[in-house]
Amino acid sequence: MSDLLQQLDAVLASRKRAGDADSSYVASLHAKGLNKILEKVGEEATEVILAAKDAENGGDRQALIAETADLWFHSLVMLSHLGADSQDVLRELGRRFGLSGLEEKAARSNND
Ligand SMILES: N=c1c2ncn([C@@H]3O[C@H](COP(=O)(O)OP(=O)(O)OP(=O)(O)O)[C@@H](O)[C@H]3O)c2ncn1[C@@H]1O[C@H](COP(=O)(O)O)[C@@H](O)[C@H]1O
């Protein structure tokens, strides 16, 4: 599925380079600028939280999945706007793989 992320990265980069804001949602976000993109990331994060609470109470898990997809998507648009992409994040997650979050955090305080 990482290939899908790479394909999406390429589409987002092409919309940033030469997208038409009148026919492309992504190009319209790039044209509006980083603050608009960040507003959407914040909005979608809130919608994920609300959908998660709803799912905890027996609500619609598909709605949670859809809102999480919205958050991932808008985060990818943000990364694209700032010259990064999904592979940068996957590389960082790979670097952390197998390292306990508790050990990683303790190591930070030992080095501080
Ligand atoms: N994956 C997505 C994707 N996910 C969500 N969205 C859009 O993000 C917008 C979210 O806006 P809103 O939050 O206002 O709407 P909403 O989330 O449906 O409604 P609420 O949850 O807020 O109530 C909607 O217009 C969605 O269609 C996306 N738009 C585009 N993509 C991908 O980006 C590609 C390029 O898109 P265009 O640049 O529009 O061609 C597409 O081919 C897709 O692969």
PDB file of C-alpha atoms and ligand atoms in Angstrom:
ATOM      1  CA  MET A   1       0.000   0.000   0.000  1.00  0.00           C
ATOM      2  CA  SER A   2       3.073   2.223   0.342  1.00  0.00           C
ATOM      3  CA  ASP A   3       2.981   2.341  -3.482  1.00  0.00           C
ATOM      4  CA  LEU A   4      -0.437   4.027  -3.215  1.00  0.00           C
ATOM      5  CA  LEU A   5       1.117   6.651  -0.953  1.00  0.00           C
ATOM      6  CA  GLN A   6       3.896   7.185  -3.511  1.00  0.00           C
ATOM      7  CA  GLN A   7       1.300   7.538  -6.278  1.00  0.00           C
ATOM      8  CA  LEU A   8      -0.647  10.013  -4.156  1.00  0.00           C
ATOM      9  CA  ASP A   9       2.585  11.932  -3.411  1.00  0.00           C
ATOM     10  CA  ALA A  10       3.143  12.257  -7.167  1.00  0.00           C
ATOM     11  CA  VAL A  11      -0.386  13.544  -7.777  1.00  0.00           C
ATOM     12  CA  LEU A  12      -0.065  16.083  -4.950  1.00  0.00           C
ATOM     13  CA  ALA A  13       3.295  17.266  -6.310  1.00  0.00           C
ATOM     14  CA  SER A  14       1.833  17.660  -9.805  1.00  0.00           C
ATOM     15  CA  ARG A  15      -1.119  19.636  -8.458  1.00  0.00           C
ATOM     16  CA  LYS A  16       1.344  21.881  -6.571  1.00  0.00           C
ATOM     17  CA  ARG A  17       3.406  22.449  -9.759  1.00  0.00           C
ATOM     18  CA  ALA A  18       0.672  22.890 -12.325  1.00  0.00           C
ATOM     19  CA  GLY A  19      -2.765  22.257 -10.825  1.00  0.00           C
ATOM     20  CA  ASP A  20      -5.777  24.428 -11.708  1.00  0.00           C
ATOM     21  CA  ALA A  21      -7.413  25.710  -8.530  1.00  0.00           C
ATOM     22  CA  ASP A  22     -10.769  25.839 -10.354  1.00  0.00           C
ATOM     23  CA  SER A  23     -10.772  22.124 -11.106  1.00  0.00           C
ATOM     24  CA  SER A  24      -8.494  20.671  -8.437  1.00  0.00           C
ATOM     25  CA  TYR A  25      -9.174  20.671  -4.695  1.00  0.00           C
ATOM     26  CA  VAL A  26      -5.484  20.097  -3.948  1.00  0.00           C
ATOM     27  CA  ALA A  27      -4.374  22.933  -6.229  1.00  0.00           C
ATOM     28  CA  SER A  28      -6.951  25.196  -4.533  1.00  0.00           C
ATOM     29  CA  LEU A  29      -5.426  24.377  -1.148  1.00  0.00           C
ATOM     30  CA  HIS A  30      -1.897  25.135  -2.386  1.00  0.00           C
ATOM     31  CA  ALA A  31      -3.160  28.403  -3.887  1.00  0.00           C
ATOM     32  CA  LYS A  32      -4.811  29.430  -0.591  1.00  0.00           C
ATOM     33  CA  GLY A  33      -1.557  28.714   1.218  1.00  0.00           C
ATOM     34  CA  LEU A  34      -0.217  26.973   4.296  1.00  0.00           C
ATOM     35  CA  ASN A  35      -2.596  28.547   6.819  1.00  0.00           C
ATOM     36  CA  LYS A  36      -5.615  27.179   4.921  1.00  0.00           C
ATOM     37  CA  ILE A  37      -3.989  23.741   4.692  1.00  0.00           C
ATOM     38  CA  LEU A  38      -3.210  23.797   8.418  1.00  0.00           C
ATOM     39  CA  GLU A  39      -6.790  24.885   9.143  1.00  0.00           C
ATOM     40  CA  LYS A  40      -7.980  21.763   7.299  1.00  0.00           C
ATOM     41  CA  VAL A  41      -5.480  19.517   9.156  1.00  0.00           C
ATOM     42  CA  GLY A  42      -6.801  20.886  12.445  1.00  0.00           C
ATOM     43  CA  GLU A  43     -10.441  20.487  11.335  1.00  0.00           C
ATOM     44  CA  GLU A  44      -9.878  16.897  10.221  1.00  0.00           C
ATOM     45  CA  ALA A  45      -7.992  16.056  13.457  1.00  0.00           C
ATOM     46  CA  THR A  46     -11.004  17.279  15.418  1.00  0.00           C
ATOM     47  CA  GLU A  47     -13.344  15.234  13.223  1.00  0.00           C
ATOM     48  CA  VAL A  48     -11.204  12.126  13.880  1.00  0.00           C
ATOM     49  CA  ILE A  49     -11.453  12.710  17.627  1.00  0.00           C
ATOM     50  CA  LEU A  50     -15.229  13.080  17.445  1.00  0.00           C
ATOM     51  CA  ALA A  51     -15.560  10.019  15.205  1.00  0.00           C
ATOM     52  CA  ALA A  52     -13.345   7.998  17.594  1.00  0.00           C
ATOM     53  CA  LYS A  53     -15.503   8.909  20.597  1.00  0.00           C
ATOM     54  CA  ASP A  54     -18.566   7.965  18.558  1.00  0.00           C
ATOM     55  CA  ALA A  55     -16.985   4.642  17.552  1.00  0.00           C
ATOM     56  CA  GLU A  56     -16.129   3.946  21.224  1.00  0.00           C
ATOM     57  CA  ASN A  57     -19.853   4.203  21.953  1.00  0.00           C
ATOM     58  CA  GLY A  58     -20.790   1.717  19.242  1.00  0.00           C
ATOM     59  CA  GLY A  59     -20.925   4.291  16.468  1.00  0.00           C
ATOM     60  CA  ASP A  60     -19.958   3.920  12.820  1.00  0.00           C
ATOM     61  CA  ARG A  61     -16.361   2.620  12.439  1.00  0.00           C
ATOM     62  CA  GLN A  62     -16.451   3.447   8.711  1.00  0.00           C
ATOM     63  CA  ALA A  63     -16.970   7.100   9.595  1.00  0.00           C
ATOM     64  CA  LEU A  64     -13.845   6.870  11.778  1.00  0.00           C
ATOM     65  CA  ILE A  65     -11.898   5.343   8.892  1.00  0.00           C
ATOM     66  CA  ALA A  66     -13.140   8.041   6.493  1.00  0.00           C
ATOM     67  CA  GLU A  67     -12.245  10.884   8.849  1.00  0.00           C
ATOM     68  CA  THR A  68      -8.799   9.341   9.458  1.00  0.00           C
ATOM     69  CA  ALA A  69      -8.307   9.169   5.690  1.00  0.00           C
ATOM     70  CA  ASP A  70      -9.244  12.869   5.492  1.00  0.00           C
ATOM     71  CA  LEU A  71      -6.622  13.637   8.186  1.00  0.00           C
ATOM     72  CA  TRP A  72      -3.912  11.564   6.473  1.00  0.00           C
ATOM     73  CA  PHE A  73      -4.762  13.159   3.132  1.00  0.00           C
ATOM     74  CA  HIS A  74      -4.632  16.737   4.396  1.00  0.00           C
ATOM     75  CA  SER A  75      -1.408  15.946   6.285  1.00  0.00           C
ATOM     76  CA  LEU A  76       0.067  14.741   2.974  1.00  0.00           C
ATOM     77  CA  VAL A  77      -1.041  17.977   1.288  1.00  0.00           C
ATOM     78  CA  MET A  78       0.673  19.910   4.125  1.00  0.00           C
ATOM     79  CA  LEU A  79       3.881  17.863   3.684  1.00  0.00           C
ATOM     80  CA  SER A  80       3.739  18.385  -0.089  1.00  0.00           C
ATOM     81  CA  HIS A  81       3.293  22.131   0.380  1.00  0.00           C
ATOM     82  CA  LEU A  82       6.462  22.147   2.516  1.00  0.00           C
ATOM     83  CA  GLY A  83       8.532  19.950   0.194  1.00  0.00           C
ATOM     84  CA  ALA A  84       8.180  16.646   2.038  1.00  0.00           C
ATOM     85  CA  ASP A  85       6.092  13.530   1.405  1.00  0.00           C
ATOM     86  CA  SER A  86       4.772  10.246   2.782  1.00  0.00           C
ATOM     87  CA  GLN A  87       8.089   8.480   2.241  1.00  0.00           C
ATOM     88  CA  ASP A  88       9.845  10.882   4.609  1.00  0.00           C
ATOM     89  CA  VAL A  89       7.356   9.959   7.327  1.00  0.00           C
ATOM     90  CA  LEU A  90       7.585   6.222   6.538  1.00  0.00           C
ATOM     91  CA  ARG A  91      11.396   6.447   6.766  1.00  0.00           C
ATOM     92  CA  GLU A  92      11.087   8.068  10.210  1.00  0.00           C
ATOM     93  CA  LEU A  93       8.606   5.411  11.366  1.00  0.00           C
ATOM     94  CA  GLY A  94      11.021   2.766  10.023  1.00  0.00           C
ATOM     95  CA  ARG A  95      13.872   4.333  11.980  1.00  0.00           C
ATOM     96  CA  ARG A  96      11.769   4.077  15.144  1.00  0.00           C
ATOM     97  CA  PHE A  97      10.516   0.533  14.404  1.00  0.00           C
ATOM     98  CA  GLY A  98      11.100  -1.887  17.271  1.00  0.00           C
ATOM     99  CA  LEU A  99      12.293   0.882  19.588  1.00  0.00           C
ATOM    100  CA  SER A 100       9.975   1.110  22.572  1.00  0.00           C
ATOM    101  CA  GLY A 101       8.440   4.531  22.895  1.00  0.00           C
ATOM    102  CA  LEU A 102       9.197   4.403  26.610  1.00  0.00           C
ATOM    103  CA  GLU A 103      12.883   3.571  25.975  1.00  0.00           C
ATOM    104  CA  GLU A 104      13.094   6.270  23.282  1.00  0.00           C
ATOM    105  CA  LYS A 105      11.651   8.910  25.602  1.00  0.00           C
ATOM    106  CA  ALA A 106      13.884   7.845  28.536  1.00  0.00           C
ATOM    107  CA  ALA A 107      16.940   8.047  26.255  1.00  0.00           C
ATOM    108  CA  ARG A 108      15.965  11.640  25.357  1.00  0.00           C
ATOM    109  CA  SER A 109      15.899  12.717  29.009  1.00  0.00           C
ATOM    110  CA  ASN A 110      19.254  10.945  29.630  1.00  0.00           C
ATOM    111  CA  ASN A 111      20.763  12.912  26.718  1.00  0.00           C
ATOM    112  CA  ASP A 112      19.160  16.244  27.718  1.00  0.00           C
TER     113      ASP A 112
HETATM  114  N1  LIG B   1      -7.682  11.606  -1.250  1.00  0.00           N
HETATM  115  C1  LIG B   1      -8.227  12.699  -1.586  1.00  0.00           C
HETATM  116  C2  LIG B   1      -9.179  13.354  -0.727  1.00  0.00           C
HETATM  117  N2  LIG B   1      -9.704  13.030   0.497  1.00  0.00           N
HETATM  118  C3  LIG B   1     -10.565  14.039   0.825  1.00  0.00           C
HETATM  119  N3  LIG B   1     -10.601  14.963  -0.165  1.00  0.00           N
HETATM  120  C4  LIG B   1     -11.416  16.178  -0.237  1.00  0.00           C
HETATM  121  O1  LIG B   1     -11.180  16.941   0.918  1.00  0.00           O
HETATM  122  C5  LIG B   1     -12.313  17.787   1.051  1.00  0.00           C
HETATM  123  C6  LIG B   1     -12.689  17.794   2.515  1.00  0.00           C
HETATM  124  O2  LIG B   1     -13.485  18.960   2.639  1.00  0.00           O
HETATM  125  P1  LIG B   1     -14.546  19.044   3.818  1.00  0.00           P
HETATM  126  O3  LIG B   1     -13.888  18.657   5.077  1.00  0.00           O
HETATM  127  O4  LIG B   1     -15.185  20.386   3.746  1.00  0.00           O
HETATM  128  O5  LIG B   1     -15.618  18.014   3.353  1.00  0.00           O
HETATM  129  P2  LIG B   1     -15.907  16.624   4.085  1.00  0.00           P
HETATM  130  O6  LIG B   1     -14.706  16.149   4.820  1.00  0.00           O
HETATM  131  O7  LIG B   1     -16.450  15.682   3.085  1.00  0.00           O
HETATM  132  O8  LIG B   1     -17.087  17.028   5.075  1.00  0.00           O
HETATM  133  P3  LIG B   1     -16.927  17.059   6.650  1.00  0.00           P
HETATM  134  O9  LIG B   1     -16.287  15.735   7.073  1.00  0.00           O
HETATM  135  O10 LIG B   1     -16.023  18.247   6.936  1.00  0.00           O
HETATM  136  O11 LIG B   1     -18.315  17.231   7.162  1.00  0.00           O
HETATM  137  C7  LIG B   1     -13.463  17.230   0.194  1.00  0.00           C
HETATM  138  O12 LIG B   1     -13.640  18.054  -0.943  1.00  0.00           O
HETATM  139  C8  LIG B   1     -12.908  15.878  -0.197  1.00  0.00           C
HETATM  140  O13 LIG B   1     -13.362  15.479  -1.492  1.00  0.00           O
HETATM  141  C9  LIG B   1      -9.759  14.578  -1.146  1.00  0.00           C
HETATM  142  N4  LIG B   1      -9.444  15.163  -2.336  1.00  0.00           N
HETATM  143  C10 LIG B   1      -8.547  14.527  -3.136  1.00  0.00           C
HETATM  144  N5  LIG B   1      -7.922  13.339  -2.786  1.00  0.00           N
HETATM  145  C11 LIG B   1      -6.901  12.755  -3.665  1.00  0.00           C
HETATM  146  O14 LIG B   1      -6.185  13.802  -4.312  1.00  0.00           O
HETATM  147  C12 LIG B   1      -6.229  13.609  -5.730  1.00  0.00           C
HETATM  148  C13 LIG B   1      -6.245  14.971  -6.416  1.00  0.00           C
HETATM  149  O15 LIG B   1      -7.441  15.643  -6.124  1.00  0.00           O
HETATM  150  P4  LIG B   1      -7.811  16.963  -6.970  1.00  0.00           P
HETATM  151  O16 LIG B   1      -6.648  17.889  -6.787  1.00  0.00           O
HETATM  152  O17 LIG B   1      -9.092  17.504  -6.398  1.00  0.00           O
HETATM  153  O18 LIG B   1      -7.944  16.506  -8.407  1.00  0.00           O
HETATM  154  C14 LIG B   1      -7.478  12.778  -5.963  1.00  0.00           C
HETATM  155  O19 LIG B   1      -7.372  12.051  -7.170  1.00  0.00           O
HETATM  156  C15 LIG B   1      -7.484  11.853  -4.739  1.00  0.00           C
HETATM  157  O20 LIG B   1      -6.577  10.770  -4.975  1.00  0.00           O
END
